[in-house]
Short mmCIF file of C-alpha atoms and ligand atoms in Angstrom, two decimals:
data_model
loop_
_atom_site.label_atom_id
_atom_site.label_comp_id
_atom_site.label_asym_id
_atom_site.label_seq_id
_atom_site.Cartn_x
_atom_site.Cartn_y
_atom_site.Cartn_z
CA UNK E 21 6.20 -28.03 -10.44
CA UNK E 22 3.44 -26.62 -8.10
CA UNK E 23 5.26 -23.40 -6.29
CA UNK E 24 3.44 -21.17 -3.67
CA UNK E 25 4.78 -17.85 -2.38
CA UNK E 26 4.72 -16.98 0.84
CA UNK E 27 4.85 -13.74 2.10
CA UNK E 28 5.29 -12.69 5.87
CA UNK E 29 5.14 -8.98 6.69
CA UNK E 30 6.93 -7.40 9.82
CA UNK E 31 4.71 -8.70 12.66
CA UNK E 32 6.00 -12.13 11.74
CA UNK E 33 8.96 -11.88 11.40
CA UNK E 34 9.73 -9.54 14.62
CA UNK E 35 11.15 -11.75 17.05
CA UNK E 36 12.56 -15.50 17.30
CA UNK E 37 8.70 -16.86 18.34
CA UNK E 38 6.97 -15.01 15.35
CA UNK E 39 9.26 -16.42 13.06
CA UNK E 40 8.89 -19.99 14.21
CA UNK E 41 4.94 -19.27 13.74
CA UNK E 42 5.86 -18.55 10.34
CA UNK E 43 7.88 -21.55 10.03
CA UNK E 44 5.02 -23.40 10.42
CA UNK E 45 3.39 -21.69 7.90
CA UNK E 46 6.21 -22.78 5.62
CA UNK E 47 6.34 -26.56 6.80
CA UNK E 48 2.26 -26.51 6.13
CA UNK E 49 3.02 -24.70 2.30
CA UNK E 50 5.37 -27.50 1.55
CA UNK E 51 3.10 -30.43 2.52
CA UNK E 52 0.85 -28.65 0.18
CA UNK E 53 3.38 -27.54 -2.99
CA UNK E 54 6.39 -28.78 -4.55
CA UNK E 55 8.40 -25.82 -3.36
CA UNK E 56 7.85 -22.61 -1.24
CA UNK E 57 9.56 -19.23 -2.38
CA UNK E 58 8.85 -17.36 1.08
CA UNK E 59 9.29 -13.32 0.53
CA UNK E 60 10.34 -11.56 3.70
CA UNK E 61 9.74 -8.36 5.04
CA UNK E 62 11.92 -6.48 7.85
CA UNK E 63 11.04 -7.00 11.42
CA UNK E 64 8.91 -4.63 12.88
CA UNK E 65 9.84 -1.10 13.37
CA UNK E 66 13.16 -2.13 11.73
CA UNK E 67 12.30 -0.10 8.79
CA UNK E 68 11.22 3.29 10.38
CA UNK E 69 14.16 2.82 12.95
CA UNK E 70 16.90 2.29 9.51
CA UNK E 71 15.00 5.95 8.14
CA UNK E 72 15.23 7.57 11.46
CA UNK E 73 19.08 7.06 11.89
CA UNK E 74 19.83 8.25 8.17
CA UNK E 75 17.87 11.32 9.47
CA UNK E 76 20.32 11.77 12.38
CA UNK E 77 23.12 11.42 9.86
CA UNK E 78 21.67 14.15 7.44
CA UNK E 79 19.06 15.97 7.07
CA UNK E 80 18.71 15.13 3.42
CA UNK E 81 19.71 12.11 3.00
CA UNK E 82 21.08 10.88 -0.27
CA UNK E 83 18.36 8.55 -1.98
CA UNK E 84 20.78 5.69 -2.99
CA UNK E 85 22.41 5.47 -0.09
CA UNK E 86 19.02 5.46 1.88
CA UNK E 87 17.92 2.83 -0.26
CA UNK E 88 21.35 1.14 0.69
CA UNK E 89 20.28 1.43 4.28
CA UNK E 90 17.15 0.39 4.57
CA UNK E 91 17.42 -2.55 2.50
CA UNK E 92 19.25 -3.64 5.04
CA UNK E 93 15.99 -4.73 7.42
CA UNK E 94 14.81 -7.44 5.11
CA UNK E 95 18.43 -8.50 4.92
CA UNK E 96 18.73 -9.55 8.13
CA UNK E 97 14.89 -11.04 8.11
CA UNK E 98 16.09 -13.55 5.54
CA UNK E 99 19.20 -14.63 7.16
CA UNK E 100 18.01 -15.48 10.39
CA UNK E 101 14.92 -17.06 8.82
CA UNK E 102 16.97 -19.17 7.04
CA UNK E 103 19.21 -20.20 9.99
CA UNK E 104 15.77 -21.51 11.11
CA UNK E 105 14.34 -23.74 8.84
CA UNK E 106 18.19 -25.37 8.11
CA UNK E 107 18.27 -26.12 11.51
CA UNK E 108 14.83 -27.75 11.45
CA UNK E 109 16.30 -29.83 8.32
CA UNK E 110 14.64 -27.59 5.79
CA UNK E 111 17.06 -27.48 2.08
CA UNK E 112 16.45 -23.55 2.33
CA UNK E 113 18.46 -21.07 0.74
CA UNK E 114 18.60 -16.90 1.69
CA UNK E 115 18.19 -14.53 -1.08
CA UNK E 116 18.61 -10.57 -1.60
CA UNK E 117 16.58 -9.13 -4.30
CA UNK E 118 20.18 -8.46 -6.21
CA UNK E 119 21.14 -11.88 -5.52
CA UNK E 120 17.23 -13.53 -6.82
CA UNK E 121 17.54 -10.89 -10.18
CA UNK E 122 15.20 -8.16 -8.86
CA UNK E 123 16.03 -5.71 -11.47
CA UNK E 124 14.26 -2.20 -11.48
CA UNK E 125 14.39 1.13 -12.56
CA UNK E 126 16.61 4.18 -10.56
CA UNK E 127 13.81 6.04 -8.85
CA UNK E 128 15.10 4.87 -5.69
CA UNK E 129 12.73 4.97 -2.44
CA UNK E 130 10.43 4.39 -5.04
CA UNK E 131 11.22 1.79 -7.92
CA UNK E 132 9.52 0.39 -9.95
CA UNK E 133 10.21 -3.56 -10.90
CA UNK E 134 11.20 -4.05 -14.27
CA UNK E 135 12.14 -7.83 -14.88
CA UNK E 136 13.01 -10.85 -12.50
CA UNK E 137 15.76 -13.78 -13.80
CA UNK E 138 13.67 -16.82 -13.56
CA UNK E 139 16.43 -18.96 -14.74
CA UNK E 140 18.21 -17.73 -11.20
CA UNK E 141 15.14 -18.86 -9.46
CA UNK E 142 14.78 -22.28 -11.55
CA UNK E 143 18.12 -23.11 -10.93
CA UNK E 144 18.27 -22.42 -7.57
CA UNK E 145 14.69 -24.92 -7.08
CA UNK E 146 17.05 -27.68 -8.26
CA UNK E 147 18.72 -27.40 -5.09
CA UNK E 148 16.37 -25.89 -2.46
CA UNK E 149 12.71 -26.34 -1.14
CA UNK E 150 12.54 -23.24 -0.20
CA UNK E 151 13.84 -19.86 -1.39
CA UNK E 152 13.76 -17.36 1.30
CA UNK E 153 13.81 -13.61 -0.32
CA UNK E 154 13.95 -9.88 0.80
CA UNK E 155 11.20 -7.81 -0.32
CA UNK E 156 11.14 -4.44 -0.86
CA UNK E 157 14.59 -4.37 -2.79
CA UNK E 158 15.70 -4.88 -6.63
CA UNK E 159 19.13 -3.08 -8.10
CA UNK E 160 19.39 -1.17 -10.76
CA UNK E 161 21.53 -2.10 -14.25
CA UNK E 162 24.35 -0.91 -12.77
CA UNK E 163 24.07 -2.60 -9.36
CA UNK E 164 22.53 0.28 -6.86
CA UNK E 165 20.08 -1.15 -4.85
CA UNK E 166 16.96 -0.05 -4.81
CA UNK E 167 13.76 0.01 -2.46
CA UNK E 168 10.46 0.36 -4.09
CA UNK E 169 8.73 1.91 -1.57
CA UNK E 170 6.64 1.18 2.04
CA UNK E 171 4.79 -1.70 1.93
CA UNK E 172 6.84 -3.00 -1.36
CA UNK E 173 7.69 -6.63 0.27
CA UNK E 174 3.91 -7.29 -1.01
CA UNK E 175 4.89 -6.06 -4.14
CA UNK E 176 8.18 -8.53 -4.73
CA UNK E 177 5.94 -11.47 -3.33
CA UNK E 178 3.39 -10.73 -6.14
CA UNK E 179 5.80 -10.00 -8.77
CA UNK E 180 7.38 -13.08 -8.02
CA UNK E 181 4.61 -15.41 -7.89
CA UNK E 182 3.78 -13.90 -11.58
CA UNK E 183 7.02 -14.84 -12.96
CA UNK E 184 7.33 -18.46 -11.24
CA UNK E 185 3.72 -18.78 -12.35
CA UNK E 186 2.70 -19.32 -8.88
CA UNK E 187 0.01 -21.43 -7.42
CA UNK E 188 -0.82 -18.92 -5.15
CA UNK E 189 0.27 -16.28 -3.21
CA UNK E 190 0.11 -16.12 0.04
CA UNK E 191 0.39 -12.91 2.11
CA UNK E 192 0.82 -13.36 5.87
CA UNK E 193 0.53 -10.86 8.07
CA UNK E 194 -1.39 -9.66 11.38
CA UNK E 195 -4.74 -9.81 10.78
CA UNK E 196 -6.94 -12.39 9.18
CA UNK E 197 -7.42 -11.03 5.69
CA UNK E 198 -9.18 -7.98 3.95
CA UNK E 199 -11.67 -6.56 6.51
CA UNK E 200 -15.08 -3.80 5.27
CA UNK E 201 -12.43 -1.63 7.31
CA UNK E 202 -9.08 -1.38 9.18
CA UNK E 203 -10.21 -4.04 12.20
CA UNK E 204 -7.67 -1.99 14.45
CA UNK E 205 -9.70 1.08 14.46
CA UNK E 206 -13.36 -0.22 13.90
CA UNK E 207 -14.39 -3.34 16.08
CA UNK E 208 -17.26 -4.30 13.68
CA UNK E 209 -15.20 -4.71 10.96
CA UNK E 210 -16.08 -7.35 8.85
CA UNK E 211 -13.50 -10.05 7.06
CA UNK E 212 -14.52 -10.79 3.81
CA UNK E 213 -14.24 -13.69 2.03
CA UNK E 214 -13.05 -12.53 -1.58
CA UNK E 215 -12.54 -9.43 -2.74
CA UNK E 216 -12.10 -8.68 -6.56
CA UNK E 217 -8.91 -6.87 -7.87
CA UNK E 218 -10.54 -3.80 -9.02
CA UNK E 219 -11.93 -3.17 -4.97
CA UNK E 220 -8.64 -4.23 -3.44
CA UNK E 221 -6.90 -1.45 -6.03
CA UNK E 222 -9.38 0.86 -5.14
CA UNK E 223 -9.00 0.22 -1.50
CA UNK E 224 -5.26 -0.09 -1.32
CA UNK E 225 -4.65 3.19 -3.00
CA UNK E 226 -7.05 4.98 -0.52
CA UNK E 227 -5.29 4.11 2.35
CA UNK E 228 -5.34 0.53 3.64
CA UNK E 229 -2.29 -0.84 3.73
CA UNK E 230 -3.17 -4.21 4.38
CA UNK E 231 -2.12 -4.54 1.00
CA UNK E 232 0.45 -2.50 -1.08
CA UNK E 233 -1.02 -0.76 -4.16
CA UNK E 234 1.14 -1.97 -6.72
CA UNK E 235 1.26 -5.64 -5.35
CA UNK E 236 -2.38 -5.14 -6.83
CA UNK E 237 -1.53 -3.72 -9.45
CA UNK E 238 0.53 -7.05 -10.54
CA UNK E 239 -2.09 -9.54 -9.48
CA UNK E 240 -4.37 -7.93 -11.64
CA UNK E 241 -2.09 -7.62 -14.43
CA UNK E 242 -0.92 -11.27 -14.50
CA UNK E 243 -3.80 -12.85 -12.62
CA UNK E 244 -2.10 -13.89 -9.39
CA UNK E 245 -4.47 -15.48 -6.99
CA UNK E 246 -3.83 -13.49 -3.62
CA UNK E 247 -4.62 -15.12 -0.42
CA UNK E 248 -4.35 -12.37 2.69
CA UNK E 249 -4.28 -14.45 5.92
CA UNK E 250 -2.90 -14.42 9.41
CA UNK E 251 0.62 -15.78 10.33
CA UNK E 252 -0.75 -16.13 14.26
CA UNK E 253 -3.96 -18.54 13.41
CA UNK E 254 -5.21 -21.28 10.99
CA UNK E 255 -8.52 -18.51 9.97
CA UNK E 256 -9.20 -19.14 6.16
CA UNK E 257 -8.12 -15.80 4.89
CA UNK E 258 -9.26 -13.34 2.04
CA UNK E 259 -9.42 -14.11 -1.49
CA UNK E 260 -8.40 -11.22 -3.66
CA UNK E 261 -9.00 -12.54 -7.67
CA UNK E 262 -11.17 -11.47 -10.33
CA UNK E 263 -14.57 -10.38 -9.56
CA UNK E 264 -16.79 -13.63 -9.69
CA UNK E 265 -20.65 -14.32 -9.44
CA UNK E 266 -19.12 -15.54 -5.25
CA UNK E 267 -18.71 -11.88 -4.20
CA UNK E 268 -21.07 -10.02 -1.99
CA UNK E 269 -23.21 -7.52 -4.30
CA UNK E 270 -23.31 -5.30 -1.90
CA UNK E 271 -23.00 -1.06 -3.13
CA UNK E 272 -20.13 -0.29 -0.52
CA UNK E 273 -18.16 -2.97 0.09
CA UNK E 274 -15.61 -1.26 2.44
CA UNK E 275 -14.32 1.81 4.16
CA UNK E 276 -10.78 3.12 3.74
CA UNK E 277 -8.98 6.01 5.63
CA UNK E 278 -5.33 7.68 5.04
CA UNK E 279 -3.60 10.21 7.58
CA UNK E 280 -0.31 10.35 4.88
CA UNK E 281 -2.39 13.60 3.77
CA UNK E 282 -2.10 17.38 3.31
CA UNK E 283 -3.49 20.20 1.50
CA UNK E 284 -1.99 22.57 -0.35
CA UNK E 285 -4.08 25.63 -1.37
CA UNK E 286 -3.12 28.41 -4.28
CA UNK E 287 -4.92 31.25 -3.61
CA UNK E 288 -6.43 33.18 -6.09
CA UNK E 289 -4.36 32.39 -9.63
CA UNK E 290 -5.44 33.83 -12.80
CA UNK E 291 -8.12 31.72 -14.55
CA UNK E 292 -6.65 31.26 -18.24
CA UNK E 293 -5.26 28.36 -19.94
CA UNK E 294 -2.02 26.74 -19.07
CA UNK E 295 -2.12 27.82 -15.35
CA UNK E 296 -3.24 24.00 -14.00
CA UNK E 297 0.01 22.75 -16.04
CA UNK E 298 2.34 25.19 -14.75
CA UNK E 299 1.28 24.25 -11.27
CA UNK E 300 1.52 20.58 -11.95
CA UNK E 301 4.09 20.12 -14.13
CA UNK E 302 7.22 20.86 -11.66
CA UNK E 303 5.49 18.86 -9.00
CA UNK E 304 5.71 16.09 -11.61
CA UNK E 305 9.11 16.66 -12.13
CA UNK E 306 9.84 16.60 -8.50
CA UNK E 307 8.53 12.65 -8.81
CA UNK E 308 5.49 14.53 -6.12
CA UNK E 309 2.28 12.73 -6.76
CA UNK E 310 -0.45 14.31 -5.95
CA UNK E 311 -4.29 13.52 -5.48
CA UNK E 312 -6.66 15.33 -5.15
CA UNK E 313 -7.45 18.03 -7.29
CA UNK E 314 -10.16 21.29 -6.84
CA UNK E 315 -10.66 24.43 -8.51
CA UNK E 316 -12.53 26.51 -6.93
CA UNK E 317 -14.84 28.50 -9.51
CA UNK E 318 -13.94 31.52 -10.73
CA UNK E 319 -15.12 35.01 -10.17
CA UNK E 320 -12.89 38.28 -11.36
CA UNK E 321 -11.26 36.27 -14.03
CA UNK E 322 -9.08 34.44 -10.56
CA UNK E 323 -9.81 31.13 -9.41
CA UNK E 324 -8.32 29.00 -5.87
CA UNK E 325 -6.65 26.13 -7.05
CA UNK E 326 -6.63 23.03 -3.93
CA UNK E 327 -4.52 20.14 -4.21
CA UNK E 328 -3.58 16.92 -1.23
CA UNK E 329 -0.36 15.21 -1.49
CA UNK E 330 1.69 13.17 1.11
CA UNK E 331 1.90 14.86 4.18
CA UNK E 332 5.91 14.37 4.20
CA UNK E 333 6.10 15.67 0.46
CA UNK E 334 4.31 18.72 1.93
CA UNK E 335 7.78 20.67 2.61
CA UNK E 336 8.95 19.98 -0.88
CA UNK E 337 5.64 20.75 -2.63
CA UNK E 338 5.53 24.30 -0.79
CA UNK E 339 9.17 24.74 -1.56
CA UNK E 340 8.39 24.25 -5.47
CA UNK E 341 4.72 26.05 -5.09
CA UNK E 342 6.67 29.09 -3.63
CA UNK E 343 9.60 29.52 -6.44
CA UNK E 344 6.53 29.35 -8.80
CA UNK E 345 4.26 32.31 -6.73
CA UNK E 346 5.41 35.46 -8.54
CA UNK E 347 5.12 33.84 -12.12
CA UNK E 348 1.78 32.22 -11.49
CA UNK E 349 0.18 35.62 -9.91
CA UNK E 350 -1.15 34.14 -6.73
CA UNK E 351 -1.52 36.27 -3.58
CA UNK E 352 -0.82 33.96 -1.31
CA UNK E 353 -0.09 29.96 -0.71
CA UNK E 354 -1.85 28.42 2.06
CA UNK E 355 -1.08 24.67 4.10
CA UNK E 356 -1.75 22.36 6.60
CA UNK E 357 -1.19 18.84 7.59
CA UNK E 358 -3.68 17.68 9.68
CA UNK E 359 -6.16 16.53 6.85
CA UNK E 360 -7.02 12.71 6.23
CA UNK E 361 -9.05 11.31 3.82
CA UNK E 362 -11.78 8.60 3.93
CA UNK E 363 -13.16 6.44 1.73
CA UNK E 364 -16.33 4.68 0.79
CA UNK E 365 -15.18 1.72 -2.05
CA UNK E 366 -17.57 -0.54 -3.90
CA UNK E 367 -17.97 -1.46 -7.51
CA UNK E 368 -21.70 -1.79 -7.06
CA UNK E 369 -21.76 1.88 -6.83
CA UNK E 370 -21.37 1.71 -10.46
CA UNK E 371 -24.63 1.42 -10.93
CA UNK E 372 -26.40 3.31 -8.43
CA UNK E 373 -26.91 6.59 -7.37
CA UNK E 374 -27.46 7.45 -3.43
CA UNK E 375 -24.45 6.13 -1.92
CA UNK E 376 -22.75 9.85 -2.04
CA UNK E 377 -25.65 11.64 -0.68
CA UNK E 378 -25.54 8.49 2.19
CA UNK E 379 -22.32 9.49 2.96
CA UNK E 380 -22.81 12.62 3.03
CA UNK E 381 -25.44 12.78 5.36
CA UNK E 382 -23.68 10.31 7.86
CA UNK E 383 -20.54 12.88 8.06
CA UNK E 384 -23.60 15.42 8.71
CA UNK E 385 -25.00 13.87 11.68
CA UNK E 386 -21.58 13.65 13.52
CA UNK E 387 -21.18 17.43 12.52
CA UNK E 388 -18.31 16.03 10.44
CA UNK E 389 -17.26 19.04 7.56
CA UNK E 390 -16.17 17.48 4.37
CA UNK E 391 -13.23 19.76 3.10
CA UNK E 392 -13.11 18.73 -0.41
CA UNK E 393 -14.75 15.77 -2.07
CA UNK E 394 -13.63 13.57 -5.46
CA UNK E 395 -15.27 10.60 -6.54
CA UNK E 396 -14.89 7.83 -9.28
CA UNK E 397 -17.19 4.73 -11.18
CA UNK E 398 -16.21 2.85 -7.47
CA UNK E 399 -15.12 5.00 -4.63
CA UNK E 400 -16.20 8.62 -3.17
CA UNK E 401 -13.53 10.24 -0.83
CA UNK E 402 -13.61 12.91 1.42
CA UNK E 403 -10.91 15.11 3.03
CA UNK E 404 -11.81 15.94 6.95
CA UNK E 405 -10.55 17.22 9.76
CA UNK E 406 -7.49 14.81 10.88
CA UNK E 407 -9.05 14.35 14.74
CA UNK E 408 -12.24 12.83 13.22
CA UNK E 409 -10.95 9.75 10.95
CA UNK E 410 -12.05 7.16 13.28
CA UNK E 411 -15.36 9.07 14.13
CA UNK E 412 -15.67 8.72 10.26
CA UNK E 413 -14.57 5.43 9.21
CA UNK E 414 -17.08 4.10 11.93
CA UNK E 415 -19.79 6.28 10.89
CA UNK E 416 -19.47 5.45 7.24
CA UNK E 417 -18.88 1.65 8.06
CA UNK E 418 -22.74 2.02 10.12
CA UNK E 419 -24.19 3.85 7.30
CA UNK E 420 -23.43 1.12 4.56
CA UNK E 421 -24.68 -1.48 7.16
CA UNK E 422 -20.87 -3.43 6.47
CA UNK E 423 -21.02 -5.34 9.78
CA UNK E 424 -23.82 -7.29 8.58
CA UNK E 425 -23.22 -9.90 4.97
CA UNK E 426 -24.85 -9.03 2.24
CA UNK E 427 -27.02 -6.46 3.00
CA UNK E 428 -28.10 -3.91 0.13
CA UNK E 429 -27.17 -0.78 1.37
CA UNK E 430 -27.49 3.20 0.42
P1 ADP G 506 2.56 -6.28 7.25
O1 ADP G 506 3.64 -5.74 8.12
O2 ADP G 506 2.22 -7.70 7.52
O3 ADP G 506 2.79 -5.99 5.80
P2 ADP G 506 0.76 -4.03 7.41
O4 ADP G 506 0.83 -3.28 8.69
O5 ADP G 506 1.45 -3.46 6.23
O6 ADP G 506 1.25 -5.51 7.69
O7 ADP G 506 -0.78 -4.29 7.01
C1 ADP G 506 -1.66 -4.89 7.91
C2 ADP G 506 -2.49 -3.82 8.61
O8 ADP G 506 -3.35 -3.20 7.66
C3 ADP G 506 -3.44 -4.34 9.67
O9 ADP G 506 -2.79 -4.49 10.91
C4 ADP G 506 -4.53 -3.26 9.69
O10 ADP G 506 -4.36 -2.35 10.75
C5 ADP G 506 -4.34 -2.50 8.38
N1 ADP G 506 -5.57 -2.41 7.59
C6 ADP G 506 -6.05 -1.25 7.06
N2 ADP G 506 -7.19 -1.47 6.40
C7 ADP G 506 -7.45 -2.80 6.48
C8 ADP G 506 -8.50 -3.64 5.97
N3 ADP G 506 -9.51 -3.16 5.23
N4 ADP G 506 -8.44 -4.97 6.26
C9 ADP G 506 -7.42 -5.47 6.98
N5 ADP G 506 -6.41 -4.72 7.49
C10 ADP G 506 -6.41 -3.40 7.25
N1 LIG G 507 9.99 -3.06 5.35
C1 LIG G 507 9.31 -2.24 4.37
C2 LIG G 507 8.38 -1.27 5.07
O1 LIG G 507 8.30 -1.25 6.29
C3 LIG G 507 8.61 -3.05 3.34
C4 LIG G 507 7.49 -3.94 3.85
O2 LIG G 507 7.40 -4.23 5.04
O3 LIG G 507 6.67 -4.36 3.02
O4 LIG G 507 7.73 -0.50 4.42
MG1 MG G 508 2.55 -4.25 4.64
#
C-alpha cells in the first residue's frame, strides 16, 4: 500500500478557503497514493491566542493543563477538515494524537515522541482514504496530553510517515519550499531544489522555522523523503533527503536568523574547575537549554562566563543564575534581550577555510558588531544587535552570492 503524508501548517488551514486549497492538495495525493494520512496543524494565530488566555488565567500556568489547552487548536483543525472532505464524498476519518497512539514522554510543552500504534493506523486504512490527524500532541502512559513543542505538527507528520513507511512526506505550508533565506525578510532569496538532512538540521536549529528541528531530526534518522511545498500553488517544492551528487556544491548554502535569543552574562567567577558545571548543571535541571557558550579569558585567577538561551527562558535562567551568585563568587549578573543570532550554514564549509573571515568582513562594512561568535564543521553564528537581523541576513545572503545557482562563493 503506497501512503503519503500530508502535512498543512497554520496558513492552510486558517479559514474555510485555505482549507479547501488544501483539499485539493489531498484529492491530488490520492490520485497519486493508495491512501493519504493528512497531519494538521492549528489555524493561524490559534496557538499563540490558546497561550495568551492561559496567561490571563495565571501567571504560571500549570504545564499539563497548558498542554491540555493548546492542544485544543489542532483539535478543531481536524474536525472541520474532516467535515470537508466527507462532504465532498471523501471516506475520511478525524484523529487526535491520543486517539492515532501518539505516545510520548511527560516533559509537557516539550515532549518528546516515544512510539506510535501502527496497528491503530492499519486498521483504521481498512476503512478510510484518508486519516486526518492533529499534530503537535501525543499523551503520556497515563493519558495526559502532551504538546511537543512550537512547530511540532512537522514533527508528528514526520514521525508518522516513518512508522507507516511513507512514500513521502509532504509538508505544506506558505511558501514554496526551503529558500538560501527566510523569503519574507530577504527578496532575493533563493528556493532550492534539494537540500540534504544534515543542512536542513543545521538550518532548522538556527532559526528557520520553515521546518521544525526535530521533524529533521526523524527524517534523518529513518530516511523520510521530505517534500516542503506551498499549499496556495502547484510550484515543485524542496527536496530535503540525503546529500546526493544533485545538490548545489556551493560553501554557504543558506542564511538563518533567530530573535528567540538572550544573553546572559556572569561576571567575573573564579577560574577553577567545576565552576562551568555548577553554572550549567541547574539550568539543566530546569529542562533550560542553552546555546551558546563563552568564557571570557582569565586574568586574576576570575574569568566572565557568557551564555544565550531563549529569550522567554530568560526570567527563569536569571532566577536560577541569582540563587547560585553568592556560592559561585560572581560580582554581578548581567542581561538583555534584544540579541539575535544569524547564521551562515553550508556543509561545503567543511572543507574550506575563508567563509568566517567573509562573514566577518560583510558584518564590518555595515558597521555591524558581532557580540559573540561559535562555529561548527557546517555553520558559523553570530550574536548582534537585535535592530540589525535583517541588515544582516541580507548582507550575509550578498556576501555568499546565494541569489545566484551555483556559484562558488567565500
Ligand atoms: P507553517 O505554519 O506552515 O508550519 P511556519 O510559519 O512554521 O509555517 O514556517 C514557514 C515560514 O518559515 C515561512 O513563512 C518563512 O517566513 C519562514 N522561513 C524562515 N526561513 C526560511 C527558509 N530558509 N526558507 C523558507 N521559509 C523560511
Ligand atoms: N500549532 C503549533 C504551533 O503553532 C504547532 C504547529 O503549528 O506546528 O506551534
Ligand atoms: Mg511550522
Amino acid at each position: 500500500m503506497r501512503i503519503l503524508v500530508q502535512k498543512f501548517g497554520g496558513t492552510s488551514v486558517a479559514t474555510l478557503d485555505h482549507m479547501r486549497k488544501a483539499q485539493l492538495k489531498v484529492v491530488a495525493g490520492l490520485q497519486k497514493m493508495d491512501k493519504v494520512l493528512a497531519v494538521l496543524s492549528a489555524r493561524s494565530g490559534e496557538t499563540n491566542r490558546l497561550l495568551e488566555l492561559a496567561r490571563e488565567w495565571s501567571p504560571d500556568p500549570d504545564p499539563a493543563e497548558l498542554d491540555l489547552l493548546v492542544s485544543t487548536g489542532e483539535q478543531i483543525s481536524v474536525a472541520l477538515f474532516t467535515m470537508l472532505l466527507k462532504d465532498a464524498g471523501i471516506r475520511a476519518r478525524s484523529f487526535t494524537g491520543r486517539q492515532i497512539g501518539i505516545r510520548t514522554d511527560r516533559v509537557f510543552g516539550k515532549a518528546r515522541i516515544r512510539d506510535i500504534d501502527g496497528e491503530i493506523i492499519a486498521k483504521a486504512l481498512l476503512d478510510h482514504d484518508v486519516l486526518v490527524v492533529a499534530g503537535f500532541q501525543g499523551v503520556t502512559d497515563d493519558g495526559r496530553i502532551t504538546t511537543l513543542g512550537r512547530g511540532g505538527s512537522d514533527t508528528s507528520a514526520v514521525a508518522l510517515a516513518a512508522v507507516v513507511q511513507a512514500e513521502l512526506c509532504e509538508i505544506f505550508t506558505d511558501v514554496e519550499g526551503v529558500f538560501t533565506t527566510d523569503p519574507n525578510l530577504c527578496p532575493q532569496a533563493r528556493k532550492l531544489e534539494r537540500i540534504s538532512y544534515d543542512e536542513m538540521l543545521e538550518m532548522a536549529s538556527m532559526g528557520a522555522k520553515v521546518l521544525e528541528i526535530r521533524s529533521v531530526e526523524f527524517a534523518k534518522k529513518f530516511s523520510v523523503p521530505v517534500l516542503v511545498r506551498s499549499t496556495f500553488s502547484e510550484a515543485p517544492g524542496t527536496f530535503v533527503t540525503q546529500e546526493d551528487s544533485r545538490m548545489e556544491h556551493v560553501l554557504v548554502s543558506g542564511i538563518a536568523y533567530d530573535k528567540d535569543q538572550a544573553r546572559i552574562s556572569l561576571r567575573s567567577v573564579p577560574d577553577r574547575p567545576g565552576v562551568a558545571a555548577a553554572i550549567f548543571t541547574p539550568l539543566a535541571q530546569a529542562n533550560l537549554s542553552v546555546d551558546m557558550i563563552v568564557q571570557n579569558s582569565s586574568h586574576d585567577g576570575v574569568t566572565d562566563m557568557n551564555f544565550t538561551i531563549s529569550r522567554k527562558e530568560l526570567p527563569r535562567a536569571v532566577r536560577i543564575m541569582k540563587a547560585i551568585q553568592k556560592d559561585l563568587g560572581a560580582t554581578d549578573i548581567l542581561y538583555d534581550d534584544n540579541v539575535a543570532k544569524v547564521s551562515a550554514i553550508g556543509v561545503g564549509m567543511r572543507n574550506h577555510s575563508g567563509v568566517a573571515a567573509t562573514a566577518f568582513s560583510a558584518l564590518r562594512q555595515e558597521n555591524i558588531n558581532i557580540l559573540m561568535i561559535s562555529t561548527s564543521e557546517i555553520k558559523i553564528s553570530c550574536i548582534i544587535e537585535d535592530k540589525y537581523t535583517e541588515l544582516a541576513v541580507r548582507t550575509l545572503h550578498e556576501a555568499f552570492h546565494l541569489a545566484q545557482p551555483d556559484v562558488v562563493s567565500a
